[in-house]
Short mmCIF file of N, CA and C in Angstrom, two decimals:
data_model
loop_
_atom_site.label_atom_id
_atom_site.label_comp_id
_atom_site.label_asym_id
_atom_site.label_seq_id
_atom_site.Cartn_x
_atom_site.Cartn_y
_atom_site.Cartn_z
N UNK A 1 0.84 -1.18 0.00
CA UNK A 1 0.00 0.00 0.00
C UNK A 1 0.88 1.24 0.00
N UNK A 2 0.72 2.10 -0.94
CA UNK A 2 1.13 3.29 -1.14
C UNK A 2 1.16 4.50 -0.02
N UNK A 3 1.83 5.16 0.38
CA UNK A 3 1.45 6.19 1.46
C UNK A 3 1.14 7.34 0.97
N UNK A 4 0.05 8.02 1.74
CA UNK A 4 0.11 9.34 1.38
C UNK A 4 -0.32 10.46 2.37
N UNK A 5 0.96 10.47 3.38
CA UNK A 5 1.57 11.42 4.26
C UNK A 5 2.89 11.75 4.04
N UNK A 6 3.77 12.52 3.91
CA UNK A 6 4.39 12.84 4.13
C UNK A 6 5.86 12.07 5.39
N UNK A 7 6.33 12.18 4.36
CA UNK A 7 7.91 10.97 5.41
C UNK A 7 8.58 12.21 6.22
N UNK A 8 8.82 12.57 7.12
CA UNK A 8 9.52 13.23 8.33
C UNK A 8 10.65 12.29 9.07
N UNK A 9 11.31 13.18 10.16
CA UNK A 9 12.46 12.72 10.53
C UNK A 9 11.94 11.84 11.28
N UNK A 10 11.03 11.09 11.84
CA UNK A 10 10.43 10.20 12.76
C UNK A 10 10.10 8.67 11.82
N UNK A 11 10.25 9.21 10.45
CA UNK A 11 10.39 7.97 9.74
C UNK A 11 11.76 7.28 9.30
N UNK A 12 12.92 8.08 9.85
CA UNK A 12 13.72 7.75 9.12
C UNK A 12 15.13 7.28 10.50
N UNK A 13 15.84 6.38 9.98
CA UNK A 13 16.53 5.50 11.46
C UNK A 13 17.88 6.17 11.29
N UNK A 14 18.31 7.13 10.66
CA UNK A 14 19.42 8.06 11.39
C UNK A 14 19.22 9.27 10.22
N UNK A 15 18.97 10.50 10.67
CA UNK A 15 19.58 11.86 10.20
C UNK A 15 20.72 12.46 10.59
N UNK A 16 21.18 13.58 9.44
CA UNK A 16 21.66 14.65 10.04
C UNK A 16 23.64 14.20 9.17
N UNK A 17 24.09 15.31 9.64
CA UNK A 17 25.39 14.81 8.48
C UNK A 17 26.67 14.11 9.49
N UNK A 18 25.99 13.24 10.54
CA UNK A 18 26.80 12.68 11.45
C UNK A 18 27.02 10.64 10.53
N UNK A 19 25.90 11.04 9.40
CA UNK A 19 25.63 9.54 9.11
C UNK A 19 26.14 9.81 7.61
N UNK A 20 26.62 8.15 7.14
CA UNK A 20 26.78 8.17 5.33
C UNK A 20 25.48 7.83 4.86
N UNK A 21 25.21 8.22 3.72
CA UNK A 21 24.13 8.39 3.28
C UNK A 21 24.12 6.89 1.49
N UNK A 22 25.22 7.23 1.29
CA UNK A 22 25.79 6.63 0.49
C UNK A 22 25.17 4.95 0.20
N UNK A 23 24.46 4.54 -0.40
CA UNK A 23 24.29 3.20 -0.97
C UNK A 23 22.43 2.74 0.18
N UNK A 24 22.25 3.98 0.49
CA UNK A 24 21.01 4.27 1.27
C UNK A 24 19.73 4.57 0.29
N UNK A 25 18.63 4.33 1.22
CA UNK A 25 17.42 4.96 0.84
C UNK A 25 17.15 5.54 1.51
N UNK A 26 16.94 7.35 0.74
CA UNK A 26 16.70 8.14 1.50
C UNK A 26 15.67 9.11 1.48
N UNK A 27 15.16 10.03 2.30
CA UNK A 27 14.15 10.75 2.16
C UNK A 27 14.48 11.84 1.74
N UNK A 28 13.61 12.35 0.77
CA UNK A 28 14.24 14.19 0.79
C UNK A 28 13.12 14.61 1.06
N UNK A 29 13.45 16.50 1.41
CA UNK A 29 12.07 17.22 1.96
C UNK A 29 11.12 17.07 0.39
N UNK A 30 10.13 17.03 0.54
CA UNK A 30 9.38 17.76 -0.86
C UNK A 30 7.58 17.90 -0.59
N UNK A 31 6.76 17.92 -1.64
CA UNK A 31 5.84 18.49 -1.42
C UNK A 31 4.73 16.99 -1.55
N UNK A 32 5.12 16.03 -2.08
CA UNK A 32 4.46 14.94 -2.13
C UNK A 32 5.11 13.10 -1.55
N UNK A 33 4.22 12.52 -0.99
CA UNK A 33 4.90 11.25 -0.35
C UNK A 33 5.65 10.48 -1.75
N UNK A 34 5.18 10.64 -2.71
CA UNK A 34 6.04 9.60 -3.68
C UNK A 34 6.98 9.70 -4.54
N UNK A 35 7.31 11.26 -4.23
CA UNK A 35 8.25 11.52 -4.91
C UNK A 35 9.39 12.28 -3.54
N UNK A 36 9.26 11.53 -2.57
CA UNK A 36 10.62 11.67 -1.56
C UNK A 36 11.52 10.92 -1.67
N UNK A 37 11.33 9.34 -1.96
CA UNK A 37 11.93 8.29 -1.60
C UNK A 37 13.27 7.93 -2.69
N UNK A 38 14.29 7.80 -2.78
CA UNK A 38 15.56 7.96 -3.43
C UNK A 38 16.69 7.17 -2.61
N UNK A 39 17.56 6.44 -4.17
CA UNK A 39 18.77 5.56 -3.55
C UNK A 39 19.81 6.63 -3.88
N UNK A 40 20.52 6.65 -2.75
CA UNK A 40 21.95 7.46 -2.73
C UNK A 40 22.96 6.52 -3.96
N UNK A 41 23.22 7.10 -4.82
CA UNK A 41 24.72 6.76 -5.16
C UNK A 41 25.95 6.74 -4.91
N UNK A 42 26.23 8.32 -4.36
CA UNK A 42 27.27 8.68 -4.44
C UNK A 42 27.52 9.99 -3.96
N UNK A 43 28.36 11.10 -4.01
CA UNK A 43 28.35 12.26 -4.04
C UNK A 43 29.47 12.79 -3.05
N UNK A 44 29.77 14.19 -3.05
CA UNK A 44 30.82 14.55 -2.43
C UNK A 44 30.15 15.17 -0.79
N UNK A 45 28.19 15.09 -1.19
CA UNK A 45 27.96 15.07 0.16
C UNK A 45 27.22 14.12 0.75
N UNK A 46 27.33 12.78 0.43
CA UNK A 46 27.13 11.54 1.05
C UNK A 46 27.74 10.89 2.08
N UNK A 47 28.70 11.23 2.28
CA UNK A 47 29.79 10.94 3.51
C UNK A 47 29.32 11.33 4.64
N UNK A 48 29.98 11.04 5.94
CA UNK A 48 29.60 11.64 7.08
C UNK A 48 30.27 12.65 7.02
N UNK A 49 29.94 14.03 7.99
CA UNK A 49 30.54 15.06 7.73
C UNK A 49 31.03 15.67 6.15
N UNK A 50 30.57 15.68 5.27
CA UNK A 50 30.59 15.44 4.22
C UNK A 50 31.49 17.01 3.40
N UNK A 51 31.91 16.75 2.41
CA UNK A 51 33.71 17.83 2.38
C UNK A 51 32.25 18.87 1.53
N UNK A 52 31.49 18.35 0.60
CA UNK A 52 30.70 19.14 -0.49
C UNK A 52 29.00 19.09 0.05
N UNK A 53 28.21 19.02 -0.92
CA UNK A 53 26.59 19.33 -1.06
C UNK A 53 25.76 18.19 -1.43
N UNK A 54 27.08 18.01 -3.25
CA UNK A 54 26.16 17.34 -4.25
C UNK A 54 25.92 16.50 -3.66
N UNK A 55 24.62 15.39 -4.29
CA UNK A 55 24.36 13.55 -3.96
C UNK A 55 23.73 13.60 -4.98
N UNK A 56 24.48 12.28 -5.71
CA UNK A 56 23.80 11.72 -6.91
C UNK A 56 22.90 10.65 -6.46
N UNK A 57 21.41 10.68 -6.70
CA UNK A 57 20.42 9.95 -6.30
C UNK A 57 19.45 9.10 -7.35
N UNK A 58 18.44 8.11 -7.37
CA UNK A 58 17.84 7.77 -8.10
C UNK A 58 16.27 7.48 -7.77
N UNK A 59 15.86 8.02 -8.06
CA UNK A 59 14.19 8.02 -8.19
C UNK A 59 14.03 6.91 -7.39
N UNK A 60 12.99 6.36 -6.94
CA UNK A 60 12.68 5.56 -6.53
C UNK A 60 10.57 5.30 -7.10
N UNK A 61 10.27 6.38 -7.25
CA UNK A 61 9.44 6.21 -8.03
C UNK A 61 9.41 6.06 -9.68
N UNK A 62 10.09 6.93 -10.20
CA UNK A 62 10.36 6.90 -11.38
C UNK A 62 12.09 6.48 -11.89
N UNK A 63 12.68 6.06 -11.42
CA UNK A 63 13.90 5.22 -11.74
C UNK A 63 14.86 6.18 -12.78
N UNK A 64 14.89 7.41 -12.45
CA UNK A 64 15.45 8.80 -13.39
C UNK A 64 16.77 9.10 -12.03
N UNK A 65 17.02 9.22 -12.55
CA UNK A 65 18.76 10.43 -11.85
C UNK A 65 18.11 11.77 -11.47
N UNK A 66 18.98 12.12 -10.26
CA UNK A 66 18.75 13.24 -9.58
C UNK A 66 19.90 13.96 -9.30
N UNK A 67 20.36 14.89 -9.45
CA UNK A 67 21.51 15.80 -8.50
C UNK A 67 20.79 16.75 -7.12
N UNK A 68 20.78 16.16 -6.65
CA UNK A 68 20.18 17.15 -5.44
C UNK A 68 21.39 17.26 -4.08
N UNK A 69 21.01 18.63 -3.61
CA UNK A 69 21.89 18.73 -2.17
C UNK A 69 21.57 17.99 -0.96
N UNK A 70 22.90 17.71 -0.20
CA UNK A 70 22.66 17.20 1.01
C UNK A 70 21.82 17.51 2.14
N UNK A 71 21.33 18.74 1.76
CA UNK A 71 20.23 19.82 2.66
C UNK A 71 18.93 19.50 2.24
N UNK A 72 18.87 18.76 1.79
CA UNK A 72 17.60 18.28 0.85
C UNK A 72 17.11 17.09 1.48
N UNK A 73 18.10 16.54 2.02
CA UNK A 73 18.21 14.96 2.43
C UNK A 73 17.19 15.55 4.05
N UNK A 74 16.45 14.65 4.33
CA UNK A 74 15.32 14.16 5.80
C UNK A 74 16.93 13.42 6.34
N UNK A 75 16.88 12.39 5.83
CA UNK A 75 17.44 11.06 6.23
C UNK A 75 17.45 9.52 5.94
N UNK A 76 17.67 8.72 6.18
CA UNK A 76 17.57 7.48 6.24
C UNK A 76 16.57 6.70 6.35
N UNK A 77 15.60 6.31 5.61
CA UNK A 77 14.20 5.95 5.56
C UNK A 77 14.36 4.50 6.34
N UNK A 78 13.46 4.05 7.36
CA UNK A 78 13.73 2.89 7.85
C UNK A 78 12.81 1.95 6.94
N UNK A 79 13.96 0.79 6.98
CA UNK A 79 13.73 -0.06 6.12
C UNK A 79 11.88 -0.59 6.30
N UNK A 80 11.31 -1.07 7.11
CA UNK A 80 10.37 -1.52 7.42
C UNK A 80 8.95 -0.22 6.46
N UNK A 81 9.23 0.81 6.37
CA UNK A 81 8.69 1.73 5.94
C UNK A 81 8.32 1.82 4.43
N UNK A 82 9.43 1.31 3.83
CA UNK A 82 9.46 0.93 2.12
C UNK A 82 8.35 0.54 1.72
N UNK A 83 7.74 1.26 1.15
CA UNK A 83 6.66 0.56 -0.28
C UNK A 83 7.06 -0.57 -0.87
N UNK A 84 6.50 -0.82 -1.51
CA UNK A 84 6.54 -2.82 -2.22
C UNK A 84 6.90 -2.36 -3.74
N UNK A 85 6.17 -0.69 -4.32
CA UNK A 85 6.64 -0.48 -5.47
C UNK A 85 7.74 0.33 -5.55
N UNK A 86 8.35 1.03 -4.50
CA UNK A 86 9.92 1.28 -3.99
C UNK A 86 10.98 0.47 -3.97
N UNK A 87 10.86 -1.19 -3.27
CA UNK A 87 11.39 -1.74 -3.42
C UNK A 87 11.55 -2.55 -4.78
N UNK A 88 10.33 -2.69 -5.46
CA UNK A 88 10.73 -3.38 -6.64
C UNK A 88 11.75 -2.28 -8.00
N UNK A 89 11.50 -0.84 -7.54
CA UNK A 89 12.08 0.20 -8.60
C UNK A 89 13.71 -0.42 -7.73
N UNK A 90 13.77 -0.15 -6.60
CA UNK A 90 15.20 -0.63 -5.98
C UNK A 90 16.19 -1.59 -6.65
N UNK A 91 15.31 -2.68 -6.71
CA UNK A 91 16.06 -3.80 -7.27
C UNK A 91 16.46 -3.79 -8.79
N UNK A 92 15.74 -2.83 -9.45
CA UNK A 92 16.78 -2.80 -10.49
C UNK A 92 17.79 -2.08 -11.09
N UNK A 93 18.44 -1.09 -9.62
CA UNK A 93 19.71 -0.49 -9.53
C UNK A 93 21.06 -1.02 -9.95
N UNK A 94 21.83 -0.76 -10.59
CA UNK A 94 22.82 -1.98 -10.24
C UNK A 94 23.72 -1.12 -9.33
N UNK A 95 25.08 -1.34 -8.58
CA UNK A 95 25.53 -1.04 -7.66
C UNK A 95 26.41 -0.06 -8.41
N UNK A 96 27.27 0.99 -7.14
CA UNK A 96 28.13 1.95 -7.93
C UNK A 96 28.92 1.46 -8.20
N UNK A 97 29.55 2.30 -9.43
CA UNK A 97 31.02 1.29 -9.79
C UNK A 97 30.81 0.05 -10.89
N UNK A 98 29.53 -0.09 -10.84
CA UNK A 98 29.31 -1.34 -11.91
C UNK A 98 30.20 -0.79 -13.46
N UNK A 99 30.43 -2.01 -13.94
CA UNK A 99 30.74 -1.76 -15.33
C UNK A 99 29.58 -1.51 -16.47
N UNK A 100 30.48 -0.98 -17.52
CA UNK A 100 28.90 -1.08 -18.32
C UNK A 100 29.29 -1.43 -19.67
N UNK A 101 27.54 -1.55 -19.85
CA UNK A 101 27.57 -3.25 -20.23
C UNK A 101 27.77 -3.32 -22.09
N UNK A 102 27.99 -1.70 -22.05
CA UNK A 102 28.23 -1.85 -23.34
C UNK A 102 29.73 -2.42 -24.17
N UNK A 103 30.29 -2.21 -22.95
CA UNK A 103 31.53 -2.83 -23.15
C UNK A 103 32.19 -4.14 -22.03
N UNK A 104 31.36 -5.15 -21.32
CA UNK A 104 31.54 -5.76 -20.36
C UNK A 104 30.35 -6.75 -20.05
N UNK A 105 30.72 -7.62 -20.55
CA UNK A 105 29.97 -9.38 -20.52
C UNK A 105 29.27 -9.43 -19.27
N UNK A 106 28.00 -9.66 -18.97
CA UNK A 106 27.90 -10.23 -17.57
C UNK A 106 27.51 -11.26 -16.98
N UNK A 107 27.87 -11.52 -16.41
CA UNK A 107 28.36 -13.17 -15.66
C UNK A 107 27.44 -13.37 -14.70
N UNK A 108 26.46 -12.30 -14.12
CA UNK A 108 25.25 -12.75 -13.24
C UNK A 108 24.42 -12.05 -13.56
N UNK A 109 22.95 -12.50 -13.10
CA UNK A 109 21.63 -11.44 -13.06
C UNK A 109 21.78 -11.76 -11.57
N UNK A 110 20.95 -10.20 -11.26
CA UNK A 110 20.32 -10.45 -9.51
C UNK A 110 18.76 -10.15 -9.50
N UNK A 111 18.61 -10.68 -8.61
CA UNK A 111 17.01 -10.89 -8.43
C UNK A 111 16.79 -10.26 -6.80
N UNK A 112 15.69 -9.50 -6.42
CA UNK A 112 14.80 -8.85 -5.18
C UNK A 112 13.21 -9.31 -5.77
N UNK A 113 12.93 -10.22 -4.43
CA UNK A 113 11.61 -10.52 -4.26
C UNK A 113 10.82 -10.20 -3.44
N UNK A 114 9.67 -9.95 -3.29
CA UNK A 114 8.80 -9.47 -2.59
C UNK A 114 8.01 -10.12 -1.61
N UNK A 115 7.61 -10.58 -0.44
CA UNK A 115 6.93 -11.26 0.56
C UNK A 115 5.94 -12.48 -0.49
N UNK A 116 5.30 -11.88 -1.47
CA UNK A 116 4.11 -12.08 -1.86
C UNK A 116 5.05 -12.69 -3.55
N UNK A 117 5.69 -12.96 -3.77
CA UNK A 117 6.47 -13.35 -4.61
C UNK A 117 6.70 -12.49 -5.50
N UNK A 118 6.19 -11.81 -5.92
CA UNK A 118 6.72 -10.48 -6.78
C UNK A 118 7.78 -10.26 -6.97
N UNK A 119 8.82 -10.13 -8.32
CA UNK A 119 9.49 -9.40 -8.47
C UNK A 119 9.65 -8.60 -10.07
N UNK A 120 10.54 -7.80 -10.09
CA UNK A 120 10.90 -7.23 -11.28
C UNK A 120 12.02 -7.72 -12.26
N UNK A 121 12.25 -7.63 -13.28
CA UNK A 121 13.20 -8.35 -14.26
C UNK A 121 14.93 -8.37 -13.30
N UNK A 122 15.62 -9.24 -14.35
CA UNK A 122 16.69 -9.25 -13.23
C UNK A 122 17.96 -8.10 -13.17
N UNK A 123 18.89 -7.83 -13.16
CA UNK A 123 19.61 -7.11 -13.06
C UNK A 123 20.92 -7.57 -13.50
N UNK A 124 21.96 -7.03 -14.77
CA UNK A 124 22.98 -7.57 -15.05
C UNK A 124 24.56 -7.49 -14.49
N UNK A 125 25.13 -8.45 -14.00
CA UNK A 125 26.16 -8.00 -13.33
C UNK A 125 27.08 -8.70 -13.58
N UNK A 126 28.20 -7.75 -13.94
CA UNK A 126 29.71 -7.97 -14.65
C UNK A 126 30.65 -8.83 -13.91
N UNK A 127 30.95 -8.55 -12.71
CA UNK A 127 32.04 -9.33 -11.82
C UNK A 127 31.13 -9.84 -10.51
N UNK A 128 31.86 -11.06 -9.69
CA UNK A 128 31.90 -11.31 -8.12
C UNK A 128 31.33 -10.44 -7.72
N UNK A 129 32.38 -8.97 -7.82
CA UNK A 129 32.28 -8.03 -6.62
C UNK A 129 30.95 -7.04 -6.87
N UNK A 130 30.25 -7.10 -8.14
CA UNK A 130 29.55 -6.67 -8.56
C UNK A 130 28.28 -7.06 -7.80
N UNK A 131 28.21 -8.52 -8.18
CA UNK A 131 27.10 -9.32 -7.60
C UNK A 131 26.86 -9.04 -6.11
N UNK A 132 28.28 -9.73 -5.46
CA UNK A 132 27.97 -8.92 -4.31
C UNK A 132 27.57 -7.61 -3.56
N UNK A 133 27.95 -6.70 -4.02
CA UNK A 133 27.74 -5.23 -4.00
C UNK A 133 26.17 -5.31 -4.00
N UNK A 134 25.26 -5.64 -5.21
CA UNK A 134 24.26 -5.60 -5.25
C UNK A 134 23.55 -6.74 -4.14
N UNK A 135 24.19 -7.67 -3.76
CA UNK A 135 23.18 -8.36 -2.69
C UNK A 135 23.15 -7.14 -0.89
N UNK A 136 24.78 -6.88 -1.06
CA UNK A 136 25.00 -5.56 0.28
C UNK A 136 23.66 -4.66 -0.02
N UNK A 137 23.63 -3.63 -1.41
CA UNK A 137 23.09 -3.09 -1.28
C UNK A 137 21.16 -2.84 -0.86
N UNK A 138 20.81 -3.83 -1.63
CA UNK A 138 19.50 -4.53 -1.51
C UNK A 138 19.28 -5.39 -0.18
N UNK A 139 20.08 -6.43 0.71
CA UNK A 139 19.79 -6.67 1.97
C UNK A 139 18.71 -6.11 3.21
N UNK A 140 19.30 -4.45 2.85
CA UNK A 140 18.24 -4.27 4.44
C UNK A 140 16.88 -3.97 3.66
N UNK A 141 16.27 -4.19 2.66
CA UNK A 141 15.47 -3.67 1.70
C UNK A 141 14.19 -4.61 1.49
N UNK A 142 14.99 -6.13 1.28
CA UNK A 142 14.21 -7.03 0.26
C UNK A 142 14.33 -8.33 0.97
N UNK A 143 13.05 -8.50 0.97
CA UNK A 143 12.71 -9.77 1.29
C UNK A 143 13.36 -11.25 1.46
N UNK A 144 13.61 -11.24 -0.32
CA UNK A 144 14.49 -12.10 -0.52
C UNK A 144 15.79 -11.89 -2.33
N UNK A 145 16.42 -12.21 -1.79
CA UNK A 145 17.48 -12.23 -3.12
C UNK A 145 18.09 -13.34 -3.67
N UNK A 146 17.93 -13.23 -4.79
CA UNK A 146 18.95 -14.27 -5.41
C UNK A 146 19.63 -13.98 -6.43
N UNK A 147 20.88 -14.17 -6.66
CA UNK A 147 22.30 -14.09 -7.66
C UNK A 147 22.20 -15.23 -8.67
N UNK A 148 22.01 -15.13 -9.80
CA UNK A 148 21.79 -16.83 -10.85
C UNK A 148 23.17 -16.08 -12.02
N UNK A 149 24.03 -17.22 -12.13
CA UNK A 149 24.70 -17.45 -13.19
C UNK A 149 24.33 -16.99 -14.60
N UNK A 150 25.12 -17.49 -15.69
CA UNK A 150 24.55 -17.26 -16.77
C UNK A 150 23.38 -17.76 -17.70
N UNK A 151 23.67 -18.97 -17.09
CA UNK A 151 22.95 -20.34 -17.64
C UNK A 151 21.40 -20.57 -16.37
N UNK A 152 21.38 -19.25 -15.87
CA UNK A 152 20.03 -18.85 -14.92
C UNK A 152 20.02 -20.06 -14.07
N UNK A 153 21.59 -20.52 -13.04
CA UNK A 153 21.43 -21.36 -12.32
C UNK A 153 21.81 -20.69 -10.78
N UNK A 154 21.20 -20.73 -9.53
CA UNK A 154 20.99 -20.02 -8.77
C UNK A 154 22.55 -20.30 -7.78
N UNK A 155 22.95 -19.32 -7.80
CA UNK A 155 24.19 -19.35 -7.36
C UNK A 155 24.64 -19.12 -5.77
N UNK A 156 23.32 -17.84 -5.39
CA UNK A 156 23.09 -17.67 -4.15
C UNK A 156 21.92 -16.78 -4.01
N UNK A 157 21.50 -17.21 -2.03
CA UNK A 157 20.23 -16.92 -2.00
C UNK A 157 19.90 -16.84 -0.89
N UNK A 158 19.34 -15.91 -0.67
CA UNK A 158 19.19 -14.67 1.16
C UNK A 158 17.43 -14.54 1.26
N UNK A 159 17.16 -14.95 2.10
CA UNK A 159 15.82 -14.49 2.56
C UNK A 159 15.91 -13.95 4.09
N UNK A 160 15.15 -12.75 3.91
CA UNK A 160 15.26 -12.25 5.39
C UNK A 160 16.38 -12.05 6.22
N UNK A 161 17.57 -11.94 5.22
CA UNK A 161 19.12 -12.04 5.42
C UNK A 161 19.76 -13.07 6.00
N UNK A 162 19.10 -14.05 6.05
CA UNK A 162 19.77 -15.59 6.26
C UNK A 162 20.14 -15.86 4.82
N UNK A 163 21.23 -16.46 5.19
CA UNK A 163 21.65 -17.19 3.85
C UNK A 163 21.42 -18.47 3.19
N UNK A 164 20.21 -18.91 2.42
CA UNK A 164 19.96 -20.53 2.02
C UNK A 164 21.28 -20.83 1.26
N UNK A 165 21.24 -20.16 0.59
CA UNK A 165 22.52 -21.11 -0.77
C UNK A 165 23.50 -20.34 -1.11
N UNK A 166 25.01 -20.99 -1.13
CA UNK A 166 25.03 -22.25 -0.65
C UNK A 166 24.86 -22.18 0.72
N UNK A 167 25.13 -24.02 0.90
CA UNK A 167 25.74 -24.39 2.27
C UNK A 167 26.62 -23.82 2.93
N UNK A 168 26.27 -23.72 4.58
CA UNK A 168 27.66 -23.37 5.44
C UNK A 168 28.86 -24.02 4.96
N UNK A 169 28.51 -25.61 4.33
CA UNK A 169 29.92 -26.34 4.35
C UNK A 169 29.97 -25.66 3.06
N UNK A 170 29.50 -25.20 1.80
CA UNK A 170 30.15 -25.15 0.85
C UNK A 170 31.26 -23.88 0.77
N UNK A 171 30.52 -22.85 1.70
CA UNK A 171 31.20 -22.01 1.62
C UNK A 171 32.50 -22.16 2.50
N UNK A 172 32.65 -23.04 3.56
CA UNK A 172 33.94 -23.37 4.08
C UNK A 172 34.99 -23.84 3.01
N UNK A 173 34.22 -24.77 2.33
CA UNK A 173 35.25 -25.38 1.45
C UNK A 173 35.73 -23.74 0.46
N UNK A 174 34.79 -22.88 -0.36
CA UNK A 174 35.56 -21.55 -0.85
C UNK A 174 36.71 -21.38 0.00
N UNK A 175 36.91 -21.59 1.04
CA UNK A 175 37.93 -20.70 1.71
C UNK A 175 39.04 -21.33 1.79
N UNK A 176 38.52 -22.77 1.67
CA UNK A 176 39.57 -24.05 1.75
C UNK A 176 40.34 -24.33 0.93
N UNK A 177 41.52 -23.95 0.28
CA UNK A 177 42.09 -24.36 -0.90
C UNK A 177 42.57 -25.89 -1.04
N UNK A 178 43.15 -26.35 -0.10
CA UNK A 178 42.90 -28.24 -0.11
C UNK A 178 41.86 -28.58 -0.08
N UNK A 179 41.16 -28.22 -0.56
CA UNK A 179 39.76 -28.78 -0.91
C UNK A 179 39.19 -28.52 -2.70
N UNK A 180 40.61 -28.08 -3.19
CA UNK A 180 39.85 -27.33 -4.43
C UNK A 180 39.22 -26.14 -4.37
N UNK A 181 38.53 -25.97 -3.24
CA UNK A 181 37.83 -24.83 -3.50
C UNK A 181 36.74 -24.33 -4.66
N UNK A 182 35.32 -23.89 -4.11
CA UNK A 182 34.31 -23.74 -5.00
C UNK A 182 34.65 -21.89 -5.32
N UNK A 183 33.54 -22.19 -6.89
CA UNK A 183 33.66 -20.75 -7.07
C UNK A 183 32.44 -20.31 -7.83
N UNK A 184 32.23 -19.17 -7.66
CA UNK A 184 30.57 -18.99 -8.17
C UNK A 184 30.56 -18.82 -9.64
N UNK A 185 31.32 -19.15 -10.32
CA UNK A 185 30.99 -19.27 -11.92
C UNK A 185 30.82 -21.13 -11.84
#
C-alpha cells in the first residue's frame, strides 16, 4: 500500500550529516509522499561530515537520476517503511562502480523478491564483486534475493538475510584451498 503522508524525521533511522548516506534509501524534503523516496549513489555530500553538497540519487518512483543537495536529504528511511513499489524500482539499480555493459559481458543477473512473490526483471552483473555489492546493497530492503549465473542457475540466495545457498559447508570449502575450492561461476 502506497502512502500518502508525508515521510519526516520520525520515519527515518538516522539523520543529520553525522551519518553516510551513500548506498542508502533516502528521504528528501518535498511536497508529495512519492516523490521523496531515493537511492543514494554517491556524491561529495554523502559521507559523514561530508567535504561538499552534491548527492547523486535515483528516483525511486520513477527510476530517473537526480543531483540534489545534502540539505535536501530528511534522512535514512527505515527499512520496514518501504513501499513494495519502492522496493521493486530498488532492485533494479545496479551497484556503484558497476561496469557497463556496453563494453563488459555479464556473468550474473540479480534478483529482489517481494513477501508475496513479486518481483521485477533481473539485473545484469559484470564481476563477483559486482554481484555482491548488489546483494550488500539490496539486503536491508528485500525480502528475498537471489544471484543466478549465466545459464540462470541459482548461485546464491538470502531471505530475510539468512543465507539458504550455498551451504555453510560449501562455503567453508571456498575458503579451503585443499579442498579445491568452490567458485561462483
Amino acid at each position: 500500500m502506497e502512502r500518502n503522508t508525508l515521510y519526516t524525521e520520525k520515519d527515518c533511522s538516522a539523520t543529520g550529516l553525522d551519518c553516510s548516506i551513500q548506498g542508502k534509501v533516502v528521504v528528501i524534503s518535498h511536497d508529495s509522499p512519492e516523490r521523496q523516496l531515493y537511492f543514494c549513489l554517491c556524491g561529495n555530500g554523502a559521507g559523514v561530515n561530508p567535504s561538499g553538497s552534491a548527492v547523486f540519487l535515483v528516483s525511486l518512483r520513477t527510476g530517473e537520476f537526480a543531483l540534489k543537495n545534502r540539505s535536501e536529504v530528511i534522512g535514512i528511511v527505515k527499512s520496514e517503511l518501504l513501499p513494495d513499489s519502492a522496493k521493486l524500482q530498488l532492485s533494479q539499480i545496479r551497484p556503484v562502480g558497476a561496469l557497463d555493459l556496453k563494453n563488459h559481458e555479464p556473468k550474473y543477473s540479480g534478483y529482489s523478491f517481494l513477501p508475496d512473490g513479486r518481483y521485477a526483471s533481473g539485473v545484469w552483473l559484470c564481476t563477483e564483486q559486482e554481484a555482491l555489492d548488489y546483494v550488500e546493497m539490496q539486503k536491508p530492503y528485500q525480502h528475498r534475493i537471489m544471484l543466478c549465473d549465466r545459464d540462470d542457475f541459482c548461485v546464491l540466495e538470502l531471505q530475510d538475510g539468512k543465507l539458504l545457498h550455498p551451504s555453510q559447508e560449501e562455503i567453508e570449502a571456498l575458503h579451503n584451498p585443499q579442498n579445491g575450492g568452490l567458485t561462483m561461476t
